[in-house]
Short mmCIF file of C-alpha atoms (C1' of nucleotides) in Angstrom, two decimals:
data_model
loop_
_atom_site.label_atom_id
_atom_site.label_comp_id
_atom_site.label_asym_id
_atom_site.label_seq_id
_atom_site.Cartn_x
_atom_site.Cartn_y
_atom_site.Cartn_z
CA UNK F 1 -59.08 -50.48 33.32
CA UNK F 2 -57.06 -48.17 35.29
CA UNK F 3 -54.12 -45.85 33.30
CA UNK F 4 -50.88 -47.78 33.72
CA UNK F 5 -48.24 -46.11 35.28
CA UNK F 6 -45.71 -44.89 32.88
CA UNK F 7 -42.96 -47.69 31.75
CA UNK F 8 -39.61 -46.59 33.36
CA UNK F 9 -38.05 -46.83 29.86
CA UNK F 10 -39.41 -44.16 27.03
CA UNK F 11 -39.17 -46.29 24.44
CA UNK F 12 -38.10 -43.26 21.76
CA UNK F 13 -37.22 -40.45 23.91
CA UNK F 14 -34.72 -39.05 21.58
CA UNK F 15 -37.53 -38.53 18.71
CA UNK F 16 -40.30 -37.57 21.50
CA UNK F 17 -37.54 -34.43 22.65
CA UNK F 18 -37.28 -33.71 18.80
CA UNK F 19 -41.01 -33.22 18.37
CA UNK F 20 -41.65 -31.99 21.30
CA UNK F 21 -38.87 -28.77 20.31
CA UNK F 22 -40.51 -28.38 17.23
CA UNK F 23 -43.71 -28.01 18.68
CA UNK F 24 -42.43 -25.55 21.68
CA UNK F 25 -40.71 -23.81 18.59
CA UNK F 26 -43.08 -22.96 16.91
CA UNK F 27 -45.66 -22.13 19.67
CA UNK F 28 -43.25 -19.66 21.37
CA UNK F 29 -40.58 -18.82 19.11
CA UNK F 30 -36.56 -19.87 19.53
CA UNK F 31 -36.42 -19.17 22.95
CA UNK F 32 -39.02 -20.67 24.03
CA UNK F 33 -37.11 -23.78 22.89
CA UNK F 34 -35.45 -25.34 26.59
CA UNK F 35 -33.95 -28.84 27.48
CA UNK F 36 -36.79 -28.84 30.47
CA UNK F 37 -39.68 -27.75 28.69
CA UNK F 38 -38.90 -30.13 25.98
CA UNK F 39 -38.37 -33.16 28.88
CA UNK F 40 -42.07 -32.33 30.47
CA UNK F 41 -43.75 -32.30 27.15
CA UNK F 42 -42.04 -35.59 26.38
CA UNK F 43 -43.22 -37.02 29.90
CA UNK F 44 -39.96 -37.53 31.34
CA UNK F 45 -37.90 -35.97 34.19
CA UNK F 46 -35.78 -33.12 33.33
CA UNK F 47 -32.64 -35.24 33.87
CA UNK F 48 -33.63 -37.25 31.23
CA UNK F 49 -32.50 -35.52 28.09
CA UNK F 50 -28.86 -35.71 28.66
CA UNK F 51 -28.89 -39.69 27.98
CA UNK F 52 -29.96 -38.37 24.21
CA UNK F 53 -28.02 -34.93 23.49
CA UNK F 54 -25.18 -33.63 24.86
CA UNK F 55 -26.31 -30.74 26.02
CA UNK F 56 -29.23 -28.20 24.06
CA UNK F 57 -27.18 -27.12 21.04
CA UNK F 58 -27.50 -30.79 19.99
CA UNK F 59 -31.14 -30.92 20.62
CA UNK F 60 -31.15 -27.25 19.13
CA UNK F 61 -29.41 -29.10 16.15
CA UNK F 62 -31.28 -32.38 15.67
CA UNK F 63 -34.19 -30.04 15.64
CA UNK F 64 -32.94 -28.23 12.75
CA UNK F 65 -31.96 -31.28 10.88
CA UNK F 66 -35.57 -32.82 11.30
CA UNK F 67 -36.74 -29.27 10.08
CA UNK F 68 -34.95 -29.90 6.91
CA UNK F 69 -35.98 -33.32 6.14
CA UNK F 70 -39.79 -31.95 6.50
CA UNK F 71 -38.65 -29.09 4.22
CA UNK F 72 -37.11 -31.15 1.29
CA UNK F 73 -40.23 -33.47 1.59
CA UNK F 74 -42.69 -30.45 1.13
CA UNK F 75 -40.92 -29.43 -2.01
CA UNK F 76 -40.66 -33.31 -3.00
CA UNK F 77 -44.19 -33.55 -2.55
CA UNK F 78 -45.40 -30.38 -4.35
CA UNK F 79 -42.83 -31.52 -7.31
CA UNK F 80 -44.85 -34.47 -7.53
CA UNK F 81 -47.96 -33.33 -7.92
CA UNK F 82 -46.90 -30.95 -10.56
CA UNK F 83 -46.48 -31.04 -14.49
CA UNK F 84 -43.84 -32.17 -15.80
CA UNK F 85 -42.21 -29.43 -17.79
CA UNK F 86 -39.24 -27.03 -16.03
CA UNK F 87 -41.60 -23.66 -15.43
CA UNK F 88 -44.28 -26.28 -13.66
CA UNK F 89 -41.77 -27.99 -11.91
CA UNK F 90 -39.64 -24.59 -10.58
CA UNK F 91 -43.00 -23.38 -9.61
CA UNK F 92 -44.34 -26.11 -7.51
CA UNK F 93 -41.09 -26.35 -6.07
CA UNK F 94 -41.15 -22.41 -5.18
CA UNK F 95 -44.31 -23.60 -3.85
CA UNK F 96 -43.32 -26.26 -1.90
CA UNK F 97 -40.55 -23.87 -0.47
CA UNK F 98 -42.88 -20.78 0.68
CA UNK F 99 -46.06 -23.24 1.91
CA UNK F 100 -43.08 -24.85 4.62
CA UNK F 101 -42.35 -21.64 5.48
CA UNK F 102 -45.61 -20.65 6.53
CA UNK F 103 -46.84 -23.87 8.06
CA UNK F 104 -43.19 -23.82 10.11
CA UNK F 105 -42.68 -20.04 10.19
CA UNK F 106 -40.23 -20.20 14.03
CA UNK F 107 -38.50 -23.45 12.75
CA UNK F 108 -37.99 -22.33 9.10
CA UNK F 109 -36.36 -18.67 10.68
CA UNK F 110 -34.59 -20.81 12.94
CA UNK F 111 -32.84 -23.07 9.95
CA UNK F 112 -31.44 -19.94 8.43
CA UNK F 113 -29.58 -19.14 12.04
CA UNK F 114 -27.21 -21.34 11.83
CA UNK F 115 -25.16 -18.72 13.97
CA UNK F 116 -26.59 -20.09 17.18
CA UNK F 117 -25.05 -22.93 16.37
CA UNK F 118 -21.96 -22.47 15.02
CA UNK F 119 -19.46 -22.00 17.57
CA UNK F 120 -20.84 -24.90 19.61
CA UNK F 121 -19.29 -28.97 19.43
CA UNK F 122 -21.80 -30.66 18.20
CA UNK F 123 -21.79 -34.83 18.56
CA UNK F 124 -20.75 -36.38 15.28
CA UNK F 125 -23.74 -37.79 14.71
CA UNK F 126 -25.74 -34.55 14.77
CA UNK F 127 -23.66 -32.77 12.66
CA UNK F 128 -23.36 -35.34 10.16
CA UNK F 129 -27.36 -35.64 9.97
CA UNK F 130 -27.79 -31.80 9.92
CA UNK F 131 -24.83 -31.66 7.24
CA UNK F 132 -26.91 -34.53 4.59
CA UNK F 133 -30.68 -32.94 5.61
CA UNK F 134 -29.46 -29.31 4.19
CA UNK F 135 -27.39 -30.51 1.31
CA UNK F 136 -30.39 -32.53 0.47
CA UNK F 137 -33.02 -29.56 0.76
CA UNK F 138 -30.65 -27.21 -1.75
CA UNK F 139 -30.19 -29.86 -4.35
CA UNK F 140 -33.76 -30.08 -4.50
CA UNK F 141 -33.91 -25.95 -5.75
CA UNK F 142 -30.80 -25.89 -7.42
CA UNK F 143 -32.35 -29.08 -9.90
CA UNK F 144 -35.32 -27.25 -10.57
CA UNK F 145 -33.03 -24.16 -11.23
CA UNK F 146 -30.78 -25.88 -13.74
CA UNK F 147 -33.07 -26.09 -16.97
CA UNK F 148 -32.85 -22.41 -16.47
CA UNK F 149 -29.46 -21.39 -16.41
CA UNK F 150 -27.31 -19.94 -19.19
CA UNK F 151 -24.63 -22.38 -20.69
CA UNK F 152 -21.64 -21.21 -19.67
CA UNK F 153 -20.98 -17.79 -17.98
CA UNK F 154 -22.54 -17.27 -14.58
CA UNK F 155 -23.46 -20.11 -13.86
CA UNK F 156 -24.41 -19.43 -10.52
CA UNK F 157 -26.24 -16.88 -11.02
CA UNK F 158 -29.80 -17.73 -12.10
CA UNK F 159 -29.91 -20.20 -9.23
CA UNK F 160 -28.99 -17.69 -6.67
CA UNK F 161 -31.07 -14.69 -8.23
CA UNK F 162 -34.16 -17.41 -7.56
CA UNK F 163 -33.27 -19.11 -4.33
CA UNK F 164 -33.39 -15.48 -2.74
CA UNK F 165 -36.37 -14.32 -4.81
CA UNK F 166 -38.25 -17.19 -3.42
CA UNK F 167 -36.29 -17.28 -0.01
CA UNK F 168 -37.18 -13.13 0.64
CA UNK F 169 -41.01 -13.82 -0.14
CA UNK F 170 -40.86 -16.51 2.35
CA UNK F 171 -39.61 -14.86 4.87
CA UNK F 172 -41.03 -11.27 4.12
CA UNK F 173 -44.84 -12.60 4.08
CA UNK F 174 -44.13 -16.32 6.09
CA UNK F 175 -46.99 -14.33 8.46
CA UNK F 176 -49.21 -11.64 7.57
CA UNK F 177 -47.55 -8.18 8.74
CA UNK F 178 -45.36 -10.09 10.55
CA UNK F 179 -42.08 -7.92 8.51
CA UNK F 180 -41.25 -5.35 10.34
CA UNK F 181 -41.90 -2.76 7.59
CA UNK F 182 -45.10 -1.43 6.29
CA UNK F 183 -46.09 -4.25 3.18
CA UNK F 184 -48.27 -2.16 0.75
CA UNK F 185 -51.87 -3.08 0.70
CA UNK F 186 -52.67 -7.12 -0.19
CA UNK F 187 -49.66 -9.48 -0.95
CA UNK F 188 -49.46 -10.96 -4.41
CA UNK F 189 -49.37 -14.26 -3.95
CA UNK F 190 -46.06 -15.94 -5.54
CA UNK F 191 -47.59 -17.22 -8.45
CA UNK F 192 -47.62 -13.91 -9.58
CA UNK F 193 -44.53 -13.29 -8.83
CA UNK F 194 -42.80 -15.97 -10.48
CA UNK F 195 -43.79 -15.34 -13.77
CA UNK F 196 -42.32 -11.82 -13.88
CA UNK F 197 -38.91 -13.14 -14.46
CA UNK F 198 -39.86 -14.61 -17.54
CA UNK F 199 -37.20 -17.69 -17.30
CA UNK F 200 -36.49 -19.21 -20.54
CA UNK F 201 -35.24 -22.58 -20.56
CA UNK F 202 -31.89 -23.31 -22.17
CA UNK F 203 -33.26 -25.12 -25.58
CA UNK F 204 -35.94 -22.72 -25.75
CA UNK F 205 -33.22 -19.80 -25.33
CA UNK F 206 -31.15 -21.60 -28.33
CA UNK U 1 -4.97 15.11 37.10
CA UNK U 2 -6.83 11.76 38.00
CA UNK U 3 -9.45 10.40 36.94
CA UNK U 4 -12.81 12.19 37.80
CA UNK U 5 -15.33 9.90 39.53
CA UNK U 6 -17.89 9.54 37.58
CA UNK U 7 -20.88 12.05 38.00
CA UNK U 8 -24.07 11.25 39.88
CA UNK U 9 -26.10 11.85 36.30
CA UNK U 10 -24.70 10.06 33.58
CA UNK U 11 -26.28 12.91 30.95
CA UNK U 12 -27.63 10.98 28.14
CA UNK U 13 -28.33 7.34 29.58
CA UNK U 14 -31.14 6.36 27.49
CA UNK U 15 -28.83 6.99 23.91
CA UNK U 16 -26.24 4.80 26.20
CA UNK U 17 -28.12 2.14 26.36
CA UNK U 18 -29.58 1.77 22.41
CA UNK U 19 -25.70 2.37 21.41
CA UNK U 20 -25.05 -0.63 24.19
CA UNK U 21 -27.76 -2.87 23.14
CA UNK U 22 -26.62 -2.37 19.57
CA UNK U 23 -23.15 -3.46 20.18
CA UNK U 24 -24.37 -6.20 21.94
CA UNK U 25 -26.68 -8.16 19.61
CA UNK U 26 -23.70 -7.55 16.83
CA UNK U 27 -21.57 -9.27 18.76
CA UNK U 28 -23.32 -12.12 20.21
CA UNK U 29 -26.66 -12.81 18.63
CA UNK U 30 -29.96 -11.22 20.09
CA UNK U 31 -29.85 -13.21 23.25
CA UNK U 32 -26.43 -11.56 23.96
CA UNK U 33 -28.67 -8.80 24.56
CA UNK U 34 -29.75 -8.24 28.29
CA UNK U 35 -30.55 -5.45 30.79
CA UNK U 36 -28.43 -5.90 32.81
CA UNK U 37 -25.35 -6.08 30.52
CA UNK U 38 -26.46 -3.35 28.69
CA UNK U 39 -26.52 -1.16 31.82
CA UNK U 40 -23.10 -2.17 32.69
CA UNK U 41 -21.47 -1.53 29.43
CA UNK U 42 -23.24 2.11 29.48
CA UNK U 43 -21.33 1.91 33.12
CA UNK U 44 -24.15 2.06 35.54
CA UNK U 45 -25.74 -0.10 38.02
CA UNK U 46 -27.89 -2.88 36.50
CA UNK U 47 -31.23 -0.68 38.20
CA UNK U 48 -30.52 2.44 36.45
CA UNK U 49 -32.38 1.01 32.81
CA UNK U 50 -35.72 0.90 34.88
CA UNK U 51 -35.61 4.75 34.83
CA UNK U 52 -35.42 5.07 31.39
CA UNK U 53 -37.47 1.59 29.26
CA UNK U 54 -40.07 0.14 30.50
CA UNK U 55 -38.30 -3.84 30.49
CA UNK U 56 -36.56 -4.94 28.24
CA UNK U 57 -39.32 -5.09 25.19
CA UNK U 58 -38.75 -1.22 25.29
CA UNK U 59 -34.99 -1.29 25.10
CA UNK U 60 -35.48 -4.03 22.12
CA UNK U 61 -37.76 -2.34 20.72
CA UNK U 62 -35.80 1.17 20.83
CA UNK U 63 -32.82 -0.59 19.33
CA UNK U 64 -34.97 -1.70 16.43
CA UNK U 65 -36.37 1.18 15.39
CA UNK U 66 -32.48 2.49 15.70
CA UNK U 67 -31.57 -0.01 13.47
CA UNK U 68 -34.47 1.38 11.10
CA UNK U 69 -33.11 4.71 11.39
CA UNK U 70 -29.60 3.64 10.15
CA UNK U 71 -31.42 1.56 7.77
CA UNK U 72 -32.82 4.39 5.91
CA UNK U 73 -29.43 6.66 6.32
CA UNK U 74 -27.53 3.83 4.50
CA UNK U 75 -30.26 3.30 1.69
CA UNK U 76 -30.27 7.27 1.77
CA UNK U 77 -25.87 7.81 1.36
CA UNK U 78 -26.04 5.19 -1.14
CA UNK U 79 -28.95 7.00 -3.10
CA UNK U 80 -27.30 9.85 -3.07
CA UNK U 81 -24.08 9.11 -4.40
CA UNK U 82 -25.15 6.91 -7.65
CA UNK U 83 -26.65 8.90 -10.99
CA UNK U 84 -30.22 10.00 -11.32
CA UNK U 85 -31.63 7.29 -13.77
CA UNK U 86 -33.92 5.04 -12.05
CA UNK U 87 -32.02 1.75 -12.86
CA UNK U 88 -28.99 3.31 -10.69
CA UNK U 89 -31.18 4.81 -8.90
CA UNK U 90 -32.71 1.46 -7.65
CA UNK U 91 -29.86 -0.28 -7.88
CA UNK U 92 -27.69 2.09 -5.20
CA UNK U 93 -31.06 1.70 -3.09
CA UNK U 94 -30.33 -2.24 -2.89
CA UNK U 95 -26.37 -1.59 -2.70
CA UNK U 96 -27.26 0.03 0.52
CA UNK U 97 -30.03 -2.64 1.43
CA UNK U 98 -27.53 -4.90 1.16
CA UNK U 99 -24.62 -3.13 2.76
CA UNK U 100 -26.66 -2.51 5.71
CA UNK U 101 -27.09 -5.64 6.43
CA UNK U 102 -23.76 -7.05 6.34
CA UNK U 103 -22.43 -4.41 9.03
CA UNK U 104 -25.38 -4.99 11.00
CA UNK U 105 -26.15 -8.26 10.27
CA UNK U 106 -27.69 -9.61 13.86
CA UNK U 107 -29.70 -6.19 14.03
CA UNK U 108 -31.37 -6.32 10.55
CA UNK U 109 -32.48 -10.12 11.17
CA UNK U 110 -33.69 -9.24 14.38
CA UNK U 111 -35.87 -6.02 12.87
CA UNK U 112 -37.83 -8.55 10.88
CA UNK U 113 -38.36 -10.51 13.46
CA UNK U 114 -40.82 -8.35 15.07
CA UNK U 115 -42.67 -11.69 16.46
CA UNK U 116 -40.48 -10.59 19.75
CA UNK U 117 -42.40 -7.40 20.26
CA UNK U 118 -45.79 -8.23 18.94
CA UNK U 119 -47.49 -8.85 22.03
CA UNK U 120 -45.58 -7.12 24.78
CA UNK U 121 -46.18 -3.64 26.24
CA UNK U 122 -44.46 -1.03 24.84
CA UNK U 123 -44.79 2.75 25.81
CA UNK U 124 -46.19 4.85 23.28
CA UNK U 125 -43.08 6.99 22.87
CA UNK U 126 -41.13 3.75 21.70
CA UNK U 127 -44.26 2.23 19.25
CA UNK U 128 -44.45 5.58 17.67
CA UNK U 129 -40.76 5.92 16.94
CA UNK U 130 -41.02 2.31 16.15
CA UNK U 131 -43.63 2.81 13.41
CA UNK U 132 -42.07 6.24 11.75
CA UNK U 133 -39.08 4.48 11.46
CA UNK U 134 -40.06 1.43 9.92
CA UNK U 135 -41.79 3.03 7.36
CA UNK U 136 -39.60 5.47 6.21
CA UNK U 137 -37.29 2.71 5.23
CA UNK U 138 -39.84 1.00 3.54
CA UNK U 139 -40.85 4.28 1.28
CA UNK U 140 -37.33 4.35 0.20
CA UNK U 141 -37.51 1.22 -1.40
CA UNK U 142 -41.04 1.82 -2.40
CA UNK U 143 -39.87 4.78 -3.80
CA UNK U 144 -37.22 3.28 -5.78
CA UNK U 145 -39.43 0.55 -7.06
CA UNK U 146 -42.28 3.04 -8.54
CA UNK U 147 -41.04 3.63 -12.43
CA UNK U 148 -40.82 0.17 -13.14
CA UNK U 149 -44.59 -0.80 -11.56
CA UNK U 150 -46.75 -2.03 -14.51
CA UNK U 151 -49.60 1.62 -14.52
CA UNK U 152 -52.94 -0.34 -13.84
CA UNK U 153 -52.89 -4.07 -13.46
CA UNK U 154 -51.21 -5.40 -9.90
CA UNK U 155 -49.53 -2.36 -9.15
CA UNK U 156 -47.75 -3.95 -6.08
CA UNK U 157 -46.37 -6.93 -7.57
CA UNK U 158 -43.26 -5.46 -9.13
CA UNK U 159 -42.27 -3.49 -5.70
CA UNK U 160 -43.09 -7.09 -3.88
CA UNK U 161 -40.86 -8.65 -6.26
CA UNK U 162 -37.76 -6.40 -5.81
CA UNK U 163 -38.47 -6.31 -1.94
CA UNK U 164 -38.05 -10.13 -1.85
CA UNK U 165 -35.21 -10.55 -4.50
CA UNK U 166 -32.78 -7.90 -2.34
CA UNK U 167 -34.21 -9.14 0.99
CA UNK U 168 -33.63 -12.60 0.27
CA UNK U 169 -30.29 -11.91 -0.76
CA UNK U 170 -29.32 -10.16 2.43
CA UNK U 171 -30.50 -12.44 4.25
CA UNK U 172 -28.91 -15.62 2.73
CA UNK U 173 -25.78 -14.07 2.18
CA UNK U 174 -25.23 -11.75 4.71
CA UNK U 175 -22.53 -13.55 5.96
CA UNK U 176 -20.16 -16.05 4.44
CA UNK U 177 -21.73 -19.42 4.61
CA UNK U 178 -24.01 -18.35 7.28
CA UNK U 179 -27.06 -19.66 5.38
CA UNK U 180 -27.33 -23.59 7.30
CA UNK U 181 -28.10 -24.86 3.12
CA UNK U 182 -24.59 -25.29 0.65
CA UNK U 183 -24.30 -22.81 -1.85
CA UNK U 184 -22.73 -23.37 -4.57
CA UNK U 185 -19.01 -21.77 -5.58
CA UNK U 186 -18.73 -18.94 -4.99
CA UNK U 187 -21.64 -15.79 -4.68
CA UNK U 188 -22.19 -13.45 -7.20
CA UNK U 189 -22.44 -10.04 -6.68
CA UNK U 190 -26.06 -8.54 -6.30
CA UNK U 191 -25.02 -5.75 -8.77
CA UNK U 192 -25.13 -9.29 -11.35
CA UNK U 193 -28.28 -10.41 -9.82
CA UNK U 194 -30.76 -6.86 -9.81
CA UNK U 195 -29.95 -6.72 -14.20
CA UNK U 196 -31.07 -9.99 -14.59
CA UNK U 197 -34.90 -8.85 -14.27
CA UNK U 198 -34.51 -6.92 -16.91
CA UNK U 199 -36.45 -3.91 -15.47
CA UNK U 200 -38.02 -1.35 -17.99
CA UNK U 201 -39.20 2.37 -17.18
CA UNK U 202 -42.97 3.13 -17.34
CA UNK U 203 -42.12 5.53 -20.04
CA UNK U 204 -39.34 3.49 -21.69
CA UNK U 205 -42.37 0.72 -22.04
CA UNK U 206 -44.49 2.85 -23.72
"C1'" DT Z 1 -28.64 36.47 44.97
"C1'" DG Z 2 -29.66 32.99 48.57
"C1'" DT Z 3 -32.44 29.34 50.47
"C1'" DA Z 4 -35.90 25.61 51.10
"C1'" DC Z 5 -37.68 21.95 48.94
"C1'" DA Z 6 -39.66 18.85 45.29
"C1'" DT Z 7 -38.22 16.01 41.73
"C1'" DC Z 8 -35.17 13.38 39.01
"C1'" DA Z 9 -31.64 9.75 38.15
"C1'" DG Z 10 -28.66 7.19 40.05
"C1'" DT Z 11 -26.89 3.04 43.84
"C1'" DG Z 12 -26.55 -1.50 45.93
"C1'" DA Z 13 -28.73 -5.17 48.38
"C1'" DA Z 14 -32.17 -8.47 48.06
"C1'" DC Z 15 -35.73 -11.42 45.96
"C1'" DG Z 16 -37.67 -15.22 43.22
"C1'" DC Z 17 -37.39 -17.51 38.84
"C1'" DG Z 18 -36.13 -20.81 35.24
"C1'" DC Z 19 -32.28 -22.52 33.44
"C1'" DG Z 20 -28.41 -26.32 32.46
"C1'" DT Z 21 -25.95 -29.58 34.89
"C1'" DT Z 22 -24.47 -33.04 38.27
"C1'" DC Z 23 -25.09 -36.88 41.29
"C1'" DA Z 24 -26.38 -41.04 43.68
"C1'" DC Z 25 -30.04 -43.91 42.94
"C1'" DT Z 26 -33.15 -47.47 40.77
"C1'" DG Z 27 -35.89 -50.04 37.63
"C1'" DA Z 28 -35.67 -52.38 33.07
"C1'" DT Z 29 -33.21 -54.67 29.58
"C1'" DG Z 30 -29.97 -57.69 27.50
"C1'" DT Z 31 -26.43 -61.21 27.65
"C1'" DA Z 32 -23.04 -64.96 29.19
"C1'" DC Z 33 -23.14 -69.31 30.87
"C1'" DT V 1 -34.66 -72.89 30.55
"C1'" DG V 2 -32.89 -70.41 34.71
"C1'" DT V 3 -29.72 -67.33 36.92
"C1'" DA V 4 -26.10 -63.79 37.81
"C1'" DC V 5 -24.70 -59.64 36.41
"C1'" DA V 6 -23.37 -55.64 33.40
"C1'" DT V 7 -25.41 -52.00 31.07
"C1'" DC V 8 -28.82 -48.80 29.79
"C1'" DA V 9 -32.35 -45.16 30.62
"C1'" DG V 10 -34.84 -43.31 33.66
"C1'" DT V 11 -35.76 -40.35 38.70
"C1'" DG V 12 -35.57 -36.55 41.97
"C1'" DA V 13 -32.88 -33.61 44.86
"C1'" DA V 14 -29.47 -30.25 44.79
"C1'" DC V 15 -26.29 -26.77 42.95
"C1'" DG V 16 -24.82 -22.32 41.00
"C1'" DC V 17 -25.83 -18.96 37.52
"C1'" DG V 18 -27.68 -14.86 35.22
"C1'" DC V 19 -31.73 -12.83 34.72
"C1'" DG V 20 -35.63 -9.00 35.55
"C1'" DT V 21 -37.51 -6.57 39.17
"C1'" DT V 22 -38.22 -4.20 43.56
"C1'" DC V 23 -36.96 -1.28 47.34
"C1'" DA V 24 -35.17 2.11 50.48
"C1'" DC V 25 -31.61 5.17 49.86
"C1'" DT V 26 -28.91 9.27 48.19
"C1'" DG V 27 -26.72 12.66 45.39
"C1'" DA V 28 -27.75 16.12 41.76
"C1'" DT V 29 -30.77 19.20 39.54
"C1'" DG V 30 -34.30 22.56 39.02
"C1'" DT V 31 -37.64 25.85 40.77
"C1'" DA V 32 -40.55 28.96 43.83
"C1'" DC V 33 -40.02 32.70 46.55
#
DNA sequence: TGTACATCAGTGAACGCGCGTTCACTGATGTAC
DNA sequence: TGTACATCAGTGAACGCGCGTTCACTGATGTAC
């Protein structure tokens, strides 16, 4: 049994380029991120690629999207396997949150750039997706915020005073020493970070 | 009186270029930032850099440690103008943080993204000045952090905790809707945020 | 105070590289009849 | 169930671009005597 020679069609070349950014992502950083390094890891010509994005801000994009699907699904999962009450469920999510970070440390920095691609036309389609993906991954935090907020005034507050509690540690220690500044002896991990705020829920609070 | 042509020496190249490179990456992202244009906005040929970095992971990492520098001046001004209790004391300390890096927004992401420099060459001149640089911002923070640690137990938690509460802010809100998730309304201030943990004096605990 | 000369800091042409993109093409697939 | 044909998804050569780097050079500076 001889290999077979490659079928001229693919057969899912637009979720082979995906993967095979995320991959060349996170093994080299952004840059390392290019239409024809994406098209040889996928096994295809370097022509290829522009039958699936318009051009690598799209790919750039789609990759970004994918990254928050796999993002929300981390926190989903570490939700689940958590107690039920708010502090358990916060935590797990914070969790959830800092654990993507460090198993997708290039791809996670790269979600929070959205610079890069701002200025460029993204197809519809793209956008859209990369649009839903995000909104998705914040409601996700911003639930597991809610029991916690006070009832009327400042609102917004709590959520944001957590989301970039959580969303420094994650990117201060998403690598050991990897912060450009001098990090005092051993990290804390989070769970002892967490519990300094001392969040009271709002029935226990009443 | 026309204009002089320009002199053989340009007198200060080397400052040309950081000041160059700087103005660069603010205005078009890290990868905006190249030899070649940095040697032309300093207004010399596109060999002249070679005299003065060592490629261009020396010029990056001589605008970093810059952007350190100005770091610490801004945590420093800010310091210096606020009143001599700790809370406003640490509080100015994070006004600056944070005011830092919404002028330089592109710099300060791209000094904690040292992953660019980590395994390149760099002449010792530049990792020195790199290293003093980067710490002394940290020990202004560290500083500031110090009356509220907890005396025996986890001493590093509490300066771990502010570090990531004003870093994550910066970085999520550094720029209007620059974070890729939705947040909500509108963004409170960070001078609501920092009260919100509640911080107590060593002495004032006792 | 001059003068010879080494060294420093620029210039501009040239090189090879990887990149995104285009183009004519071709094999595979799907559909009308 | 066949057949003609339009469409889709690949190929591989070619292009121009900006990049870092090298090289022989030249003008300016500094120093020994």
């Amino acid at each position: 049994m001889t290999d077979q020679p490659r079928p001229h069609h693919h057969g899912n070349l637009r979720e082979a380029l995906i993967v095979a950014g995320l991959e060349l992502m996170e093994e080299g950083g952004p840059d390392a991120l290019t239409l024809r390094k994406c098209a040889k890891r996928a096994g295809v010509s370097h022509a290829a690629p522009a039958h699936h994005f318009n051009g690598l801000p799209s790919l750039k994009a789609a990759i970004v999207a994918r990254g928050y699907r796999m993002f929300a699904q981390t926190m989903r999962d570490y939700r689940a396997a958590a107690k039920s009450d708010p502090q358990a469920q916060l935590a797990a999510i914070c969790d959830g949150y800092i654990a993507f970070s460090r198993q997708h440390m290039a791809v996670f920095k790269f979600m929070f750039q959205p610079h890069d691609l701002a200025n460029e036309t993204l197809d519809k389609t793209t956008a859209t997706e990369l649009k839903h993906e995000s909104t998705a991954s914040y409601q996700i935090l911003q639930q597991a915020c809610a029991p916690f907020a006070p009832e009327k005034t400042d609102p917004a507050s709590m959520e944001i005073m957590i989301w970039s509690l959580v969303h420094g540690y994650a990117m201060l220690f998403c690598n050991p020493c990897e912060n450009g500044l001098s990090p005092p002896q051993t990290i804390p991990d989070f769970s002892q970070i967490l519990p300094k705020l001392k969040l009271k829920t709002n029935s226990a609070r009443k």
